[in-house]
mmCIF file of C-alpha atoms in Angstrom:
data_model
loop_
_atom_site.group_PDB
_atom_site.id
_atom_site.type_symbol
_atom_site.label_atom_id
_atom_site.label_comp_id
_atom_site.label_asym_id
_atom_site.label_seq_id
_atom_site.Cartn_x
_atom_site.Cartn_y
_atom_site.Cartn_z
ATOM 1 C CA MET A 1 44.064 238.001 140.111
ATOM 2 C CA THR A 2 42.728 235.225 137.933
ATOM 3 C CA PRO A 3 44.893 232.158 138.750
ATOM 4 C CA PRO A 4 46.920 230.780 135.822
ATOM 5 C CA GLY A 5 44.969 228.062 134.082
ATOM 6 C CA THR A 6 41.524 229.421 134.984
ATOM 7 C CA TYR A 7 40.773 230.436 131.406
ATOM 8 C CA ARG A 8 42.011 227.083 130.097
ATOM 9 C CA HIS A 9 39.943 225.082 132.602
ATOM 10 C CA ARG A 10 36.865 227.116 131.715
ATOM 11 C CA ALA A 11 37.441 226.589 127.995
ATOM 12 C CA ILE A 12 37.845 222.855 128.531
ATOM 13 C CA SER A 13 34.568 222.713 130.457
ATOM 14 C CA GLU A 14 32.883 224.453 127.530
ATOM 15 C CA LEU A 15 34.329 222.296 124.749
ATOM 16 C CA ALA A 16 30.897 221.267 123.494
ATOM 17 C CA ALA A 17 29.855 224.902 123.144
ATOM 18 C CA ILE A 18 33.101 225.706 121.356
ATOM 19 C CA ARG A 19 32.486 222.886 118.887
ATOM 20 C CA GLU A 20 28.963 224.179 118.237
ATOM 21 C CA ARG A 21 30.436 227.537 117.176
ATOM 22 C CA LEU A 22 32.550 225.955 114.458
ATOM 23 C CA PRO A 23 31.473 227.210 111.028
ATOM 24 C CA GLY A 24 30.224 224.565 108.314
ATOM 25 C CA PRO A 25 43.713 265.630 141.449
ATOM 26 C CA THR A 26 47.468 265.273 142.221
ATOM 27 C CA GLY A 27 48.626 262.154 144.008
ATOM 28 C CA ASP A 28 50.170 262.097 147.427
ATOM 29 C CA ASP A 29 53.813 261.643 146.406
ATOM 30 C CA ASP A 30 56.224 263.821 144.451
ATOM 31 C CA ARG A 31 56.506 261.789 141.276
ATOM 32 C CA ARG A 32 55.603 263.868 138.222
ATOM 33 C CA PRO A 33 55.484 263.045 134.537
ATOM 34 C CA PRO A 34 58.844 263.632 132.870
ATOM 35 C CA GLY A 35 59.025 266.014 129.945
ATOM 36 C CA TYR A 36 57.448 264.370 126.912
ATOM 37 C CA ARG A 37 59.828 263.438 124.102
ATOM 38 C CA SER A 38 58.002 262.526 120.927
ATOM 39 C CA ALA A 39 59.077 259.464 118.961
ATOM 40 C CA PHE A 40 57.015 260.627 115.974
ATOM 41 C CA GLY A 41 59.127 263.507 114.670
ATOM 42 C CA LYS A 42 59.939 261.577 111.487
ATOM 43 C CA TRP A 43 56.692 259.625 111.346
ATOM 44 C CA ASP A 44 56.004 260.585 107.702
ATOM 45 C CA ASP A 45 59.352 259.096 106.700
ATOM 46 C CA ARG A 46 59.206 255.976 108.878
ATOM 47 C CA ALA A 47 55.638 254.827 109.526
ATOM 48 C CA SER A 48 54.730 251.660 107.642
ATOM 49 C CA VAL A 49 51.462 253.188 106.450
ATOM 50 C CA ARG A 50 53.496 255.924 104.745
ATOM 51 C CA THR A 51 56.546 254.037 103.513
ATOM 52 C CA LYS A 52 55.943 250.283 103.234
ATOM 53 C CA PRO A 53 54.252 248.427 100.388
ATOM 54 C CA ILE A 54 51.328 246.068 100.779
ATOM 55 C CA ARG A 55 52.901 242.674 101.427
ATOM 56 C CA ARG A 56 51.921 240.018 98.896
ATOM 57 C CA VAL A 57 51.928 236.297 99.635
ATOM 58 C CA GLU A 58 53.523 234.034 97.053
ATOM 59 C CA GLU A 59 53.599 230.377 98.047
ATOM 60 C CA GLU A 60 56.730 228.463 96.982
ATOM 61 C CA ARG A 61 54.945 225.311 95.844
ATOM 62 C CA ALA A 62 58.072 223.731 94.377
ATOM 63 C CA ASP A 63 59.533 223.344 97.860
ATOM 64 C CA GLY A 64 56.550 221.526 99.283
ATOM 65 C CA PRO A 65 53.911 222.777 101.732
ATOM 66 C CA GLN A 66 54.615 226.245 103.080
ATOM 67 C CA LEU A 67 54.935 226.758 106.834
ATOM 68 C CA TYR A 68 52.923 229.793 107.940
ATOM 69 C CA PHE A 69 53.519 229.826 111.695
ATOM 70 C CA PRO A 70 56.373 228.484 113.873
ATOM 71 C CA PRO A 71 55.414 225.294 115.737
ATOM 72 C CA GLU A 72 57.761 226.288 118.570
ATOM 73 C CA LEU A 73 55.356 229.104 119.457
ATOM 74 C CA VAL A 74 52.322 226.792 119.661
ATOM 75 C CA PRO A 75 52.901 223.994 122.212
ATOM 76 C CA ALA A 76 49.737 222.175 121.125
ATOM 77 C CA ALA A 77 51.119 221.819 117.592
ATOM 78 C CA THR A 78 53.879 219.456 118.714
ATOM 79 C CA HIS A 79 51.744 217.344 121.036
ATOM 80 C CA PRO A 80 52.108 213.657 120.054
ATOM 81 C CA LEU A 81 48.354 213.148 120.083
ATOM 82 C CA LEU A 82 47.821 215.814 117.427
ATOM 83 C CA VAL A 83 50.844 214.808 115.354
ATOM 84 C CA GLY A 84 49.906 211.145 115.485
ATOM 85 C CA THR A 85 46.303 211.837 114.500
ATOM 86 C CA VAL A 86 46.630 214.290 111.614
ATOM 87 C CA GLY A 87 50.240 213.927 110.436
ATOM 88 C CA PRO A 88 52.480 216.697 109.084
ATOM 89 C CA SER A 89 49.925 218.133 106.653
ATOM 90 C CA GLY A 90 47.253 218.352 109.345
ATOM 91 C CA VAL A 91 49.683 220.006 111.742
ATOM 92 C CA ASN A 92 50.567 222.483 109.001
ATOM 93 C CA GLU A 93 46.890 223.387 108.578
ATOM 94 C CA PHE A 94 46.554 223.761 112.350
ATOM 95 C CA LEU A 95 49.549 226.124 112.343
ATOM 96 C CA THR A 96 48.017 228.131 109.517
ATOM 97 C CA GLN A 97 44.980 228.593 111.767
ATOM 98 C CA GLN A 98 47.343 229.959 114.422
ATOM 99 C CA LEU A 99 48.566 232.576 111.967
ATOM 100 C CA TYR A 100 44.940 233.533 111.365
ATOM 101 C CA SER A 101 44.393 233.678 115.123
ATOM 102 C CA TYR A 102 47.377 235.993 115.598
ATOM 103 C CA LEU A 103 46.286 238.265 112.754
ATOM 104 C CA SER A 104 42.663 238.342 113.956
ATOM 105 C CA PHE A 105 43.910 239.137 117.461
ATOM 106 C CA THR A 106 45.817 242.087 115.982
ATOM 107 C CA VAL A 107 42.723 243.363 114.191
ATOM 108 C CA ASP A 108 40.585 243.200 117.342
ATOM 109 C CA LEU A 109 43.251 244.638 119.625
ATOM 110 C CA GLU A 110 43.931 247.633 117.423
ATOM 111 C CA MET A 111 40.346 248.468 116.514
ATOM 112 C CA SER A 112 38.574 247.534 119.767
ATOM 113 C CA ALA A 113 41.123 248.405 122.462
ATOM 114 C CA VAL A 114 43.768 250.839 121.227
ATOM 115 C CA VAL A 115 42.157 253.066 118.604
ATOM 116 C CA PRO A 116 39.212 254.071 120.856
ATOM 117 C CA VAL A 117 41.713 255.235 123.502
ATOM 118 C CA THR A 118 44.004 257.103 121.121
ATOM 119 C CA SER A 119 40.975 258.671 119.435
ATOM 120 C CA ASP A 120 39.804 260.045 122.777
ATOM 121 C CA ILE A 121 43.299 261.341 123.497
ATOM 122 C CA SER A 122 43.633 263.037 120.125
ATOM 123 C CA LEU A 123 40.201 264.651 120.527
ATOM 124 C CA GLY A 124 40.943 265.846 124.065
ATOM 125 C CA ARG A 125 38.345 263.518 125.609
ATOM 126 C CA SER A 126 40.612 261.305 127.689
ATOM 127 C CA GLY A 127 40.316 263.343 130.877
ATOM 128 C CA LEU A 128 44.103 263.699 131.000
ATOM 129 C CA HIS A 129 46.048 266.951 130.843
ATOM 130 C CA LEU A 130 48.554 266.158 128.121
ATOM 131 C CA PRO A 131 51.026 268.219 126.107
ATOM 132 C CA ALA A 132 49.662 269.268 122.746
ATOM 133 C CA ARG A 133 52.304 267.149 121.029
ATOM 134 C CA MET A 134 51.033 264.029 122.798
ATOM 135 C CA ARG A 135 47.556 264.684 121.475
ATOM 136 C CA ARG A 136 48.899 265.115 117.944
ATOM 137 C CA ASP A 137 50.945 261.936 118.232
ATOM 138 C CA ALA A 138 47.781 260.061 119.238
ATOM 139 C CA PHE A 139 46.444 260.796 115.744
ATOM 140 C CA ASN A 140 49.543 259.108 114.310
ATOM 141 C CA ILE A 141 49.009 256.057 116.502
ATOM 142 C CA SER A 142 45.355 255.795 115.500
ATOM 143 C CA THR A 143 46.421 255.842 111.845
ATOM 144 C CA ASP A 144 49.153 253.252 112.457
ATOM 145 C CA GLU A 145 46.851 250.903 114.327
ATOM 146 C CA ALA A 146 44.080 251.095 111.754
ATOM 147 C CA TRP A 147 46.679 250.233 109.110
ATOM 148 C CA HIS A 148 47.949 247.288 111.171
ATOM 149 C CA ALA A 149 44.395 245.996 111.403
ATOM 150 C CA GLN A 150 43.839 246.471 107.676
ATOM 151 C CA PHE A 151 46.991 244.728 106.485
ATOM 152 C CA SER A 152 46.475 241.904 109.010
ATOM 153 C CA HIS A 153 42.994 241.274 107.637
ATOM 154 C CA ASP A 154 44.310 241.482 104.090
ATOM 155 C CA LEU A 155 47.011 238.928 104.915
ATOM 156 C CA ILE A 156 44.373 236.475 106.171
ATOM 157 C CA VAL A 157 42.509 236.795 102.870
ATOM 158 C CA GLN A 158 45.706 236.251 100.873
ATOM 159 C CA VAL A 159 46.790 233.169 102.831
ATOM 160 C CA GLU A 160 43.301 231.682 102.551
ATOM 161 C CA SER A 161 43.522 232.103 98.793
ATOM 162 C CA GLU A 162 47.008 230.580 98.587
ATOM 163 C CA THR A 163 46.371 227.602 100.854
ATOM 164 C CA SER A 164 42.611 226.912 100.605
ATOM 165 C CA VAL A 165 42.719 226.685 104.417
ATOM 166 C CA ARG A 166 39.753 228.779 105.516
ATOM 167 C CA ALA A 167 40.011 230.718 108.744
ATOM 168 C CA LEU A 168 37.739 229.338 111.453
ATOM 169 C CA SER A 169 35.106 231.708 112.706
ATOM 170 C CA ASN A 170 36.366 233.607 115.712
ATOM 171 C CA PRO A 171 33.356 235.524 117.059
ATOM 172 C CA GLU A 172 35.258 237.307 119.796
ATOM 173 C CA PRO A 173 38.884 237.024 120.917
ATOM 174 C CA ALA A 174 39.540 235.736 124.403
ATOM 175 C CA PHE A 175 41.023 238.979 125.682
ATOM 176 C CA LEU A 176 37.808 240.887 124.971
ATOM 177 C CA ARG A 177 35.704 238.281 126.775
ATOM 178 C CA ARG A 178 38.096 238.366 129.706
ATOM 179 C CA LEU A 179 38.030 242.168 129.862
ATOM 180 C CA ALA A 180 34.236 242.136 129.902
ATOM 181 C CA GLU A 181 34.304 239.689 132.817
ATOM 182 C CA ILE A 182 36.846 241.810 134.698
ATOM 183 C CA GLU A 183 34.821 244.981 134.201
ATOM 184 C CA GLN A 184 31.758 243.331 135.735
ATOM 185 C CA ASP A 185 33.688 243.158 139.030
ATOM 186 C CA LEU A 186 34.807 246.810 139.018
ATOM 187 C CA ASP A 187 33.201 249.820 140.632
ATOM 188 C CA ASP A 188 32.345 252.783 138.402
ATOM 189 C CA ASP A 189 35.514 254.679 139.318
ATOM 190 C CA THR A 190 37.838 251.840 138.374
ATOM 191 C CA ARG A 191 35.825 250.849 135.312
ATOM 192 C CA ALA A 192 36.279 254.372 133.957
ATOM 193 C CA MET A 193 40.064 253.868 134.075
ATOM 194 C CA SER A 194 40.171 250.329 132.739
ATOM 195 C CA ALA A 195 40.160 250.995 128.977
ATOM 196 C CA LEU A 196 43.030 253.453 129.108
ATOM 197 C CA LEU A 197 44.917 251.281 131.580
ATOM 198 C CA PHE A 198 44.506 248.232 129.347
ATOM 199 C CA ALA A 199 45.815 250.207 126.369
ATOM 200 C CA VAL A 200 48.899 251.159 128.388
ATOM 201 C CA VAL A 201 49.398 247.554 129.483
ATOM 202 C CA SER A 202 48.870 246.011 126.042
ATOM 203 C CA GLU A 203 51.115 248.528 124.271
ATOM 204 C CA THR A 204 54.019 248.085 126.715
ATOM 205 C CA LEU A 205 53.991 244.287 126.917
ATOM 206 C CA ILE A 206 56.802 242.727 124.909
ATOM 207 C CA SER A 207 55.473 240.380 122.241
ATOM 208 C CA ALA A 208 57.775 237.504 121.369
ATOM 209 C CA LEU A 209 55.821 237.142 118.128
ATOM 210 C CA LEU A 210 56.797 240.619 116.942
ATOM 211 C CA SER A 211 60.466 239.893 117.548
ATOM 212 C CA ASP A 212 60.615 236.209 116.544
ATOM 213 C CA LEU A 213 58.429 235.896 113.445
ATOM 214 C CA PRO A 214 60.376 238.326 111.222
ATOM 215 C CA LYS A 215 63.547 236.259 111.781
ATOM 216 C CA ASP A 216 62.020 232.895 110.908
ATOM 217 C CA ARG A 217 63.015 232.239 107.309
ATOM 218 C CA ARG A 218 60.781 229.182 107.131
ATOM 219 C CA LEU A 219 57.835 231.554 106.804
ATOM 220 C CA PRO A 220 56.797 233.338 103.591
ATOM 221 C CA PRO A 221 58.494 236.720 103.114
ATOM 222 C CA ALA A 222 55.137 238.509 103.148
ATOM 223 C CA VAL A 223 54.335 237.190 106.632
ATOM 224 C CA ARG A 224 57.779 238.050 107.987
ATOM 225 C CA GLU A 225 57.776 241.507 106.428
ATOM 226 C CA ALA A 226 54.267 242.387 107.592
ATOM 227 C CA VAL A 227 55.120 241.445 111.187
ATOM 228 C CA ALA A 228 58.396 243.394 110.923
ATOM 229 C CA ASP A 229 56.475 246.461 109.708
ATOM 230 C CA HIS A 230 54.160 246.115 112.686
ATOM 231 C CA ALA A 231 57.062 245.694 115.115
ATOM 232 C CA GLU A 232 58.824 248.829 113.864
ATOM 233 C CA ASP A 233 55.732 250.956 114.417
ATOM 234 C CA GLU A 234 55.077 249.375 117.810
ATOM 235 C CA GLY A 235 58.499 250.469 119.044
ATOM 236 C CA ARG A 236 57.296 254.076 118.807
ATOM 237 C CA HIS A 237 53.948 253.191 120.363
ATOM 238 C CA HIS A 238 55.686 251.473 123.281
ATOM 239 C CA ALA A 239 57.628 254.664 124.048
ATOM 240 C CA TYR A 240 54.449 256.739 123.816
ATOM 241 C CA PHE A 241 52.423 254.601 126.199
ATOM 242 C CA LYS A 242 55.306 254.422 128.658
ATOM 243 C CA SER A 243 55.134 258.228 128.819
ATOM 244 C CA LEU A 244 51.330 258.182 128.915
ATOM 245 C CA LEU A 245 51.456 256.029 132.044
ATOM 246 C CA TYR A 246 53.121 258.864 133.957
ATOM 247 C CA TYR A 247 50.499 261.384 132.857
ATOM 248 C CA PHE A 248 47.730 258.948 133.767
ATOM 249 C CA TRP A 249 49.185 258.127 137.181
ATOM 250 C CA ALA A 250 50.204 261.543 138.508
ATOM 251 C CA PRO A 251 46.680 263.007 139.017
ATOM 252 C CA LEU A 252 45.323 259.926 140.813
ATOM 253 C CA ASP A 253 44.854 260.000 144.566
ATOM 254 C CA ALA A 254 46.075 257.136 146.767
ATOM 255 C CA ARG A 255 42.740 255.294 146.642
ATOM 256 C CA GLN A 256 42.555 255.458 142.848
ATOM 257 C CA ARG A 257 46.174 254.354 142.525
ATOM 258 C CA ARG A 258 45.543 251.313 144.672
ATOM 259 C CA LYS A 259 42.497 250.300 142.624
ATOM 260 C CA ALA A 260 44.330 250.825 139.349
ATOM 261 C CA GLY A 261 47.438 248.995 140.536
ATOM 262 C CA ILE A 262 45.530 245.955 141.766
ATOM 263 C CA LEU A 263 43.806 245.755 138.383
ATOM 264 C CA VAL A 264 47.041 245.611 136.369
ATOM 265 C CA PRO A 265 47.932 241.912 136.945
ATOM 266 C CA ARG A 266 44.431 240.913 135.844
ATOM 267 C CA LEU A 267 44.791 242.949 132.646
ATOM 268 C CA ILE A 268 48.181 241.395 131.944
ATOM 269 C CA ALA A 269 46.761 237.882 132.331
ATOM 270 C CA ALA A 270 43.746 238.713 130.157
ATOM 271 C CA PHE A 271 46.118 239.772 127.382
ATOM 272 C CA LEU A 272 48.876 237.181 127.642
ATOM 273 C CA GLU A 273 47.103 233.911 128.486
ATOM 274 C CA PRO A 274 46.542 231.782 125.374
ATOM 275 C CA ASP A 275 43.177 231.842 123.649
ATOM 276 C CA TYR A 276 42.185 228.311 124.666
ATOM 277 C CA ALA A 277 38.819 228.481 122.932
ATOM 278 C CA HIS A 278 40.428 229.270 119.594
ATOM 279 C CA LEU A 279 42.994 226.515 120.115
ATOM 280 C CA ALA A 280 40.155 224.106 120.908
ATOM 281 C CA ARG A 281 38.291 225.067 117.735
ATOM 282 C CA GLY A 282 41.445 224.420 115.717
ATOM 283 C CA LEU A 283 41.909 221.034 117.368
ATOM 284 C CA PHE A 284 38.262 220.111 116.797
ATOM 285 C CA ASP A 285 38.778 221.037 113.150
ATOM 286 C CA CYS A 286 41.466 218.307 113.137
ATOM 287 C CA ARG A 287 38.674 215.852 114.060
ATOM 288 C CA LEU A 288 39.875 215.229 117.590
ATOM 289 C CA THR A 289 37.432 214.273 120.331
ATOM 290 C CA ALA A 290 36.616 216.474 123.305
ATOM 291 C CA GLU A 291 38.676 214.190 125.530
ATOM 292 C CA GLN A 292 41.679 214.446 123.213
ATOM 293 C CA VAL A 293 41.358 218.235 122.989
ATOM 294 C CA ALA A 294 41.184 218.500 126.775
ATOM 295 C CA GLN A 295 44.295 216.331 127.134
ATOM 296 C CA ILE A 296 46.274 218.393 124.620
ATOM 297 C CA LEU A 297 45.328 221.688 126.288
ATOM 298 C CA GLU A 298 46.112 220.384 129.781
ATOM 299 C CA GLU A 299 49.491 218.954 128.806
ATOM 300 C CA SER A 300 50.576 221.698 126.392
ATOM 301 C CA TYR A 301 49.662 224.651 128.614
ATOM 302 C CA PRO A 302 50.413 223.686 132.247
ATOM 303 C CA ASP A 303 49.945 226.376 134.863
ATOM 304 C CA THR A 304 53.690 226.710 135.508
ATOM 305 C CA GLY A 305 54.461 227.185 131.823
ATOM 306 C CA VAL A 306 51.707 229.762 131.321
ATOM 307 C CA GLU A 307 52.812 231.610 134.448
ATOM 308 C CA ARG A 308 56.422 231.696 133.253
ATOM 309 C CA SER A 309 55.383 232.991 129.838
ATOM 310 C CA ILE A 310 53.263 235.755 131.387
ATOM 311 C CA ARG A 311 56.107 236.752 133.678
ATOM 312 C CA GLN A 312 58.563 236.977 130.783
ATOM 313 C CA GLY A 313 56.191 238.910 128.531
ATOM 314 C CA SER A 314 55.273 241.466 131.194
ATOM 315 C CA ARG A 315 58.736 242.427 132.450
ATOM 316 C CA ALA A 316 58.845 245.829 130.772
ATOM 317 C CA THR A 317 55.313 246.704 131.888
ATOM 318 C CA VAL A 318 56.027 245.680 135.491
ATOM 319 C CA LYS A 319 59.216 247.735 135.414
ATOM 320 C CA TYR A 320 57.280 250.861 134.418
ATOM 321 C CA PHE A 321 54.741 250.384 137.201
ATOM 322 C CA ASN A 322 57.662 249.995 139.585
ATOM 323 C CA GLU A 323 59.158 253.248 138.326
ATOM 324 C CA ILE A 324 56.007 255.256 139.054
ATOM 325 C CA GLY A 325 55.792 253.768 142.549
ATOM 326 C CA ALA A 326 52.628 251.748 141.981
ATOM 327 C CA ILE A 327 54.072 248.605 143.539
ATOM 328 C CA ASP A 328 55.178 250.508 146.655
ATOM 329 C CA ASP A 329 51.583 250.091 147.867
ATOM 330 C CA HIS A 330 51.423 246.830 149.824
ATOM 331 C CA ALA A 331 48.024 245.855 148.391
ATOM 332 C CA VAL A 332 49.271 246.354 144.842
ATOM 333 C CA ARG A 333 52.503 244.526 145.611
ATOM 334 C CA ASP A 334 50.502 241.597 146.991
ATOM 335 C CA ALA A 335 48.425 241.478 143.807
ATOM 336 C CA PHE A 336 51.557 241.364 141.651
ATOM 337 C CA GLU A 337 53.152 238.709 143.875
ATOM 338 C CA ARG A 338 50.047 236.521 143.799
ATOM 339 C CA ALA A 339 50.243 236.706 140.027
ATOM 340 C CA SER A 340 53.967 235.812 140.175
ATOM 341 C CA ILE A 341 54.884 238.807 138.020
ATOM 342 C CA SER A 342 56.440 241.232 140.524
#
């Protein structure tokens, strides 16, 4: 398990580099997958790609600068050093960059991590023995996720046009870099499971952003509505991947289950820890020094706070791994306990 704060410390040590990238067989117990119950029976009538309009941003200039992302969700945004240096307008631009970061994260997650897995499932190339309906539903998820990526990218373009705040270049999101590092440590057997396992983990984690942003009336309607559209679809995806976990787990032998279970806390951390490099780029864009950026990251994202956030966000996922008996294995249980998420 990567200790909380490791990614932040590494990002801080690489602040100069960050600044340079600124743009000008059956298992051995009796648990079996339950009967699959599809959540996609009325997909044509409910999916956002079928039923929701393209959300259009209209800035309310008469009411002053528009807030595009809640400061309560970005601890660095309320740090006195940032506020005192750039003032309210600078903080607002920094928060707009956080909206771009969230939307870019969505694009990369859907297209790089989820769609490849659901495509393999729909085409019968996942290596799992799934009900035919699960394979058909994977087509629906692939369509949903591609749409989420498309409207997220479109929303970035719209907000850039409305605000003249250009999105900073984000060559690769932190979770993809972290996954690549994790995979370097895995043997071939475990590496072959990691993509599907990460899809299960990422699609069953509970995102506070999906639940909180649609309720925040300080944000433009288009932002709130787009996130609400995403959240509604993800409710069906969550149910699907919860079921998929059972079908993935049942054929594994005890050795494979131990390797997969030990990997889960690392995948959770890779997904849920903040993208410190992107935060640093946003802070550098506010003309802060490397020392100031390091101070803000250290004080805004302490290990205990990051650990608590990861624990809260992963409760549903941990519950599902408990239900399949993964954490009954002492080595897996130790891995979860070391990560403080059991």
